Tab-separated table of C-alpha atoms in Angstrom:
chain	number	residue	atom	x	y	z
K	1	UNK	CA	34.212	0.391	-10.943
K	2	UNK	CA	30.960	0.542	-8.959
K	3	UNK	CA	29.837	-2.192	-6.308
K	4	UNK	CA	26.516	-2.091	-6.589
K	5	UNK	CA	24.597	-5.693	-7.081
K	6	UNK	CA	22.433	-7.281	-10.045
K	7	UNK	CA	19.260	-7.274	-9.767
K	8	UNK	CA	17.524	-10.324	-10.331
K	9	UNK	CA	13.433	-9.489	-9.883
K	10	UNK	CA	11.626	-7.141	-8.052
K	11	UNK	CA	7.980	-7.634	-6.625
K	12	UNK	CA	5.507	-5.728	-5.757
K	13	UNK	CA	3.317	-7.808	-2.256
K	14	UNK	CA	0.531	-6.082	-0.465
K	15	UNK	CA	0.897	-7.691	2.662
K	16	UNK	CA	-1.156	-7.318	6.274
K	17	UNK	CA	0.993	-5.176	8.254
K	18	UNK	CA	2.697	-7.253	11.308
K	19	UNK	CA	0.882	-9.997	10.743
K	20	UNK	CA	2.242	-11.086	6.612
K	21	UNK	CA	0.848	-14.306	5.613
K	22	UNK	CA	3.688	-16.900	4.448
K	23	UNK	CA	1.893	-18.793	1.490
K	24	UNK	CA	1.465	-14.945	0.020
K	25	UNK	CA	5.328	-14.182	0.235
K	26	UNK	CA	5.965	-18.419	-0.829
K	27	UNK	CA	4.311	-18.291	-3.858
K	28	UNK	CA	5.340	-14.748	-5.098
K	29	UNK	CA	9.000	-15.574	-4.130
K	30	UNK	CA	9.969	-19.034	-3.135
K	31	UNK	CA	11.088	-19.621	-6.969
K	32	UNK	CA	13.613	-16.986	-6.390
K	33	UNK	CA	15.797	-18.840	-3.501
K	34	UNK	CA	15.456	-16.211	-0.504
K	35	UNK	CA	15.018	-17.214	2.203
K	36	UNK	CA	11.655	-16.104	2.666
K	37	UNK	CA	11.356	-16.501	6.562
K	38	UNK	CA	13.725	-14.152	6.977
K	39	UNK	CA	11.681	-11.748	4.864
K	40	UNK	CA	8.476	-12.084	6.319
K	41	UNK	CA	10.282	-11.755	9.818
K	42	UNK	CA	11.573	-8.263	8.560
K	43	UNK	CA	8.332	-7.340	6.901
K	44	UNK	CA	6.933	-7.216	10.505
K	45	UNK	CA	8.855	-5.946	12.139
K	46	UNK	CA	8.924	-2.947	10.037
K	47	UNK	CA	5.396	-2.766	9.888
K	48	UNK	CA	4.735	-3.818	13.595
K	49	UNK	CA	3.323	-0.035	13.970
K	50	UNK	CA	1.149	-0.492	11.371
K	51	UNK	CA	-0.314	-3.701	12.474
K	52	UNK	CA	-3.775	-4.753	10.859
K	53	UNK	CA	-3.465	-2.341	7.782
K	54	UNK	CA	-2.450	-3.020	3.888
K	55	UNK	CA	1.062	-2.257	4.073
K	56	UNK	CA	2.708	-2.849	0.194
K	57	UNK	CA	6.015	-3.722	0.000
K	58	UNK	CA	8.526	-3.505	-2.897
K	59	UNK	CA	10.641	-6.341	-2.575
K	60	UNK	CA	13.803	-6.304	-4.841
K	61	UNK	CA	15.647	-9.612	-4.721
K	62	UNK	CA	19.502	-9.541	-5.869
K	63	UNK	CA	21.500	-12.288	-8.129
K	64	UNK	CA	23.676	-13.408	-4.710
K	65	UNK	CA	19.781	-14.396	-3.521
K	66	UNK	CA	19.973	-10.961	-0.591
K	67	UNK	CA	16.762	-9.007	-0.892
K	68	UNK	CA	16.038	-5.618	0.220
K	69	UNK	CA	12.330	-4.066	1.058
K	70	UNK	CA	10.832	-0.826	0.126
K	71	UNK	CA	7.798	0.100	1.733
K	72	UNK	CA	4.645	1.951	0.201
K	73	UNK	CA	1.095	3.421	1.654
K	74	UNK	CA	-1.360	2.135	2.356
K	75	UNK	CA	-3.802	1.974	-1.685
K	76	UNK	CA	-6.176	4.645	-1.291
K	77	UNK	CA	-9.007	2.109	-1.613
K	78	UNK	CA	-8.595	0.610	1.603
K	79	UNK	CA	-7.068	3.923	3.953
K	80	UNK	CA	-10.962	5.083	2.468
K	81	UNK	CA	-12.413	1.781	2.964
K	82	UNK	CA	-11.479	2.117	6.391
K	83	UNK	CA	-11.857	5.833	7.264
K	84	UNK	CA	-15.646	4.981	6.701
K	85	UNK	CA	-15.558	1.816	8.296
K	86	UNK	CA	-17.035	-0.070	4.443
K	87	UNK	CA	-16.430	-3.357	4.215
K	88	UNK	CA	-16.346	-2.886	0.135
K	89	UNK	CA	-17.393	-0.446	-2.221
K	90	UNK	CA	-20.855	-0.038	-3.846
K	91	UNK	CA	-21.579	-2.781	-6.729
K	92	UNK	CA	-22.542	0.386	-8.919
K	93	UNK	CA	-20.589	3.512	-8.299
K	94	UNK	CA	-22.517	5.543	-11.013
K	95	UNK	CA	-25.920	4.547	-9.550
K	96	UNK	CA	-25.014	4.235	-5.888
K	97	UNK	CA	-23.911	5.702	-2.735
K	98	UNK	CA	-22.432	3.577	0.113
K	99	UNK	CA	-21.205	6.390	2.228
K	100	UNK	CA	-19.820	10.312	1.986
K	101	UNK	CA	-15.742	11.274	2.866
K	102	UNK	CA	-15.538	14.943	4.800
K	103	UNK	CA	-13.452	17.205	3.439
K	104	UNK	CA	-10.847	16.741	6.840
K	105	UNK	CA	-11.117	12.834	6.169
K	106	UNK	CA	-10.001	13.723	2.278
K	107	UNK	CA	-6.975	15.833	3.469
K	108	UNK	CA	-6.216	12.678	6.470
K	109	UNK	CA	-6.577	10.704	4.115
K	110	UNK	CA	-4.430	13.116	0.807
K	111	UNK	CA	-1.232	13.555	3.113
K	112	UNK	CA	-0.705	10.250	4.304
K	113	UNK	CA	-0.840	9.095	0.330
K	114	UNK	CA	1.889	11.742	-0.130
K	115	UNK	CA	5.039	9.960	0.135
K	116	UNK	CA	3.857	8.008	-2.900
K	117	UNK	CA	2.023	9.831	-5.462
K	118	UNK	CA	3.419	12.058	-7.760
K	119	UNK	CA	2.922	15.415	-6.313
K	120	UNK	CA	3.809	17.094	-3.468
K	121	UNK	CA	0.531	19.441	-3.138
K	122	UNK	CA	-2.011	18.233	-1.422
K	123	UNK	CA	-4.514	19.500	-2.588
K	124	UNK	CA	-3.499	17.691	-6.120
K	125	UNK	CA	-3.734	14.142	-3.737
K	126	UNK	CA	-6.745	15.355	-2.656
K	127	UNK	CA	-8.211	15.480	-6.061
K	128	UNK	CA	-6.603	12.051	-6.970
K	129	UNK	CA	-7.830	10.634	-3.404
K	130	UNK	CA	-11.785	12.311	-3.739
K	131	UNK	CA	-11.555	10.475	-7.634
K	132	UNK	CA	-10.587	7.164	-5.960
K	133	UNK	CA	-13.633	7.610	-3.641
K	134	UNK	CA	-16.245	8.552	-6.631
K	135	UNK	CA	-14.937	5.435	-8.846
K	136	UNK	CA	-15.483	3.137	-5.082
K	137	UNK	CA	-19.327	4.644	-4.977
K	138	UNK	CA	-18.862	7.299	-1.535
K	139	UNK	CA	-19.265	10.808	-1.661
K	140	UNK	CA	-17.557	13.760	-1.164
K	141	UNK	CA	-18.239	16.361	0.835
K	142	UNK	CA	-17.487	19.838	-1.504
K	143	UNK	CA	-16.435	21.921	1.793
């Protein structure tokens, strides 16, 4: 016999690190019957070091109304915008460019995203990040 709890639902939320909005948590998890206030406190404590970033979290709610949090890395597009100081990407990415991402910046973002990507290779991760950057209208330096 296993002591594993039965999962009632699993929800991914993109919340601000260290300062999660109760409304976002309540909308998605209120019906699950868990203590949303405690979840906010747990999330804020776990992400305090990354305050100001958007840090997605996978909330697994069990049938006994307990929960488990699994933090992920910030979205690639968010990291690109933060690195370049952009408010948003280009309105028409194929024809407009809003900034240029250097090779060092690309590597830095790829290394941060590595735990959540489906590769262990930094070069492959850099290609994935470069693809996201191009889709936002950001030029990528070739060396």
